[in-house]
Amino acid sequence: MDPRKYIEFLNTVEKLKCNTRHSWTSSGRRESVAEHTWRLSLMALLCADEYPHLDINKVIKMCIIHDLGEAITGDVPSFFKTDAHEKKEDEAIDRLLSMLPDGTREEFSSLYAEMEAKKTDEARLYKALDNMEAVVSHNEADISTWIEFEYSENLVYGAENAEFSEWTRALRRELRKDSERKIAESKEK
């Protein structure tokens, strides 16, 4: 890749470090998109032994690139996202991919199509983990950062994608217990 184009791409996606998500960190500040992406990628790496038949490197690539469009659009929480938001993010991804050399652009385009279709086990694992990373973040944050809707949503968010495997179902059950405990403790106060 041409060094100048490489730098220009990096300068554009740097906004992922600046653009914040709806989630908060345990220290009381908004989480960046890049922080979400980092932990999601780590989650995929850490569960590799559970899925010896999968191409975990592909799953990690999916995790790393899944929110690139948000460098341009910013983050819109999934429960507020409309078709118009999706279209804008797709256009942002196309713009970013146009900055890449042919081989990389084709690989990333293929990964996006695979993630969207959710027909491969790699795509299903990525999506289950993506949903559950958001729940982990909410459970770590002070409950005062939750909006009312999240008291019920955090109990079920991503459950359908967690149906992917017994391991993801078990992880989702544990996260639900954490959410229930957090909600119960907040009511006691």
Coordinates of C-alpha atoms in Angstrom, one line a residue:
M1 CA 0.0 0.0 0.0
D2 CA 1.3 3.4 -0.9
P3 CA 2.6 5.0 2.3
R4 CA 0.6 8.3 1.8
K5 CA -2.7 6.4 1.2
Y6 CA -1.9 4.3 4.2
I7 CA -1.5 7.4 6.4
E8 CA -4.6 9.0 5.0
F9 CA -6.7 5.9 5.8
L10 CA -5.2 5.8 9.3
N11 CA -6.0 9.5 9.8
T12 CA -9.6 8.9 8.8
V13 CA -10.2 5.9 11.0
E14 CA -8.5 7.6 13.9
K15 CA -11.9 9.1 14.6
L16 CA -12.9 5.7 16.0
K17 CA -10.7 6.7 19.0
C18 CA -12.6 10.0 19.3
N19 CA -16.2 8.9 18.5
T20 CA -18.0 7.7 21.6
R21 CA -20.7 5.0 22.0
H22 CA -23.8 4.9 24.1
S23 CA -21.8 2.8 26.6
W24 CA -19.9 4.1 29.6
T25 CA -16.7 2.7 31.1
S26 CA -16.4 1.7 34.8
S27 CA -14.5 4.9 35.4
G28 CA -17.5 7.0 34.4
R29 CA -16.6 8.2 30.9
R30 CA -18.1 7.4 27.5
E31 CA -16.5 4.4 25.8
S32 CA -15.0 5.1 22.3
V33 CA -15.8 2.9 19.3
A34 CA -12.1 1.9 19.2
E35 CA -12.3 0.6 22.8
H36 CA -15.4 -1.5 21.9
T37 CA -13.6 -2.9 18.9
W38 CA -10.5 -3.7 20.9
R39 CA -12.3 -5.7 23.5
L40 CA -14.5 -7.4 21.0
S41 CA -11.4 -8.6 19.1
L42 CA -9.9 -9.8 22.4
M43 CA -13.1 -11.7 23.2
A44 CA -12.8 -13.5 19.9
L45 CA -9.2 -14.3 20.5
L46 CA -9.9 -15.6 24.0
C47 CA -12.6 -18.0 22.9
A48 CA -10.6 -19.5 20.1
D49 CA -10.2 -22.8 22.0
E50 CA -14.0 -23.2 22.1
Y51 CA -14.1 -23.2 18.3
P52 CA -11.2 -25.2 16.9
H53 CA -13.1 -25.7 13.7
L54 CA -13.5 -22.0 13.0
D55 CA -11.1 -19.6 11.3
I56 CA -10.6 -17.3 14.4
N57 CA -8.3 -15.0 12.4
K58 CA -11.3 -14.3 10.1
V59 CA -13.5 -13.7 13.2
I60 CA -10.9 -11.3 14.6
K61 CA -10.7 -9.5 11.3
M62 CA -14.5 -9.1 11.3
C63 CA -14.3 -7.7 14.8
I64 CA -11.6 -5.2 13.9
I65 CA -13.4 -3.8 10.8
H66 CA -17.0 -4.1 11.8
D67 CA -17.5 -0.5 12.9
L68 CA -15.1 1.2 10.5
G69 CA -17.9 3.2 9.0
E70 CA -18.5 4.8 12.4
A71 CA -15.3 6.8 11.9
I72 CA -17.4 8.9 9.5
T73 CA -20.9 8.5 10.8
G74 CA -20.4 8.2 14.6
D75 CA -22.2 5.6 16.6
V76 CA -25.9 5.2 16.8
P77 CA -27.1 2.6 19.4
S78 CA -28.6 -0.4 17.7
F79 CA -32.0 0.1 19.3
F80 CA -32.2 3.6 17.7
K81 CA -30.7 2.7 14.4
T82 CA -32.9 3.2 11.3
D83 CA -32.6 2.1 7.7
A84 CA -31.3 5.6 6.9
H85 CA -28.6 5.2 9.5
E86 CA -27.6 1.8 8.0
K87 CA -27.5 3.3 4.5
K88 CA -25.3 6.2 5.7
E89 CA -22.9 3.8 7.4
D90 CA -22.8 1.5 4.3
E91 CA -21.9 4.6 2.2
A92 CA -19.2 5.5 4.8
I93 CA -17.8 1.9 4.6
D94 CA -17.7 2.2 0.8
R95 CA -15.8 5.5 1.0
L96 CA -13.3 4.0 3.4
L97 CA -12.8 0.9 1.3
S98 CA -12.2 3.0 -1.8
M99 CA -9.0 4.2 0.0
L100 CA -7.6 0.7 0.1
P101 CA -5.6 -1.3 -2.4
D102 CA -7.7 -3.7 -4.6
G103 CA -6.8 -6.9 -2.6
T104 CA -7.5 -5.4 0.8
R105 CA -10.7 -3.7 -0.5
E106 CA -11.9 -7.0 -1.9
E107 CA -11.1 -8.9 1.3
F108 CA -12.9 -6.3 3.5
S109 CA -15.9 -6.2 1.1
S110 CA -16.1 -9.9 1.3
L111 CA -16.0 -9.9 5.1
Y112 CA -18.7 -7.2 5.3
A113 CA -20.9 -9.3 3.0
E114 CA -20.3 -12.4 5.1
M115 CA -21.1 -10.5 8.3
E116 CA -24.3 -9.1 6.9
A117 CA -25.5 -12.5 5.7
K118 CA -24.7 -14.2 9.0
K119 CA -24.6 -17.6 7.2
T120 CA -21.1 -18.7 8.2
D121 CA -20.2 -19.8 11.7
E122 CA -17.5 -17.1 11.8
A123 CA -20.0 -14.4 11.1
R124 CA -22.4 -15.8 13.6
L125 CA -19.7 -15.9 16.3
Y126 CA -18.6 -12.4 15.5
K127 CA -22.2 -11.1 15.8
A128 CA -22.9 -12.9 19.1
L129 CA -19.7 -11.5 20.6
D130 CA -20.4 -8.0 19.3
N131 CA -23.8 -8.0 21.0
M132 CA -22.4 -9.5 24.3
E133 CA -19.5 -7.0 24.4
A134 CA -22.1 -4.2 24.7
V135 CA -23.8 -6.1 27.6
V136 CA -20.5 -6.5 29.3
S137 CA -19.9 -2.8 29.0
H138 CA -23.3 -1.9 30.4
N139 CA -22.9 -4.2 33.3
E140 CA -19.5 -2.6 34.1
A141 CA -20.9 1.0 33.9
D142 CA -22.7 2.7 36.7
I143 CA -26.4 2.0 36.4
S144 CA -27.1 5.7 36.5
T145 CA -25.8 5.8 32.9
W146 CA -28.6 3.4 31.8
I147 CA -31.7 4.7 30.2
E148 CA -35.0 3.2 31.3
F149 CA -35.3 1.0 28.2
E150 CA -32.0 -0.7 29.1
Y151 CA -33.3 -2.2 32.3
S152 CA -35.3 -4.7 30.2
E153 CA -33.1 -4.6 27.1
N154 CA -29.9 -5.6 28.8
L155 CA -31.6 -8.8 29.9
V156 CA -32.3 -9.9 26.4
Y157 CA -30.0 -7.9 24.1
G158 CA -28.3 -10.2 21.6
A159 CA -29.9 -13.4 23.0
E160 CA -31.0 -14.5 19.5
N161 CA -27.4 -14.2 18.2
A162 CA -26.1 -16.0 21.3
E163 CA -28.1 -19.0 20.2
F164 CA -25.1 -19.7 17.9
S165 CA -23.5 -22.3 20.2
E166 CA -23.7 -23.7 23.7
W167 CA -20.7 -21.7 24.7
T168 CA -22.3 -18.4 23.6
R169 CA -25.6 -19.4 25.2
A170 CA -23.7 -20.0 28.5
L171 CA -21.9 -16.7 28.2
R172 CA -25.2 -14.9 27.6
R173 CA -26.8 -16.6 30.6
E174 CA -24.0 -15.4 32.8
L175 CA -24.3 -11.8 31.4
R176 CA -28.0 -11.9 32.2
K177 CA -27.3 -12.9 35.8
D178 CA -24.9 -10.0 36.0
S179 CA -27.5 -7.6 34.7
E180 CA -30.2 -8.9 37.0
R181 CA -27.8 -8.6 40.0
K182 CA -27.0 -5.0 39.0
I183 CA -30.6 -4.1 38.6
A184 CA -31.5 -5.7 42.0
E185 CA -28.7 -3.9 43.8
S186 CA -29.8 -0.6 42.3
K187 CA -33.3 -1.1 43.7
E188 CA -31.9 -1.9 47.1
K189 CA -30.2 1.5 47.3

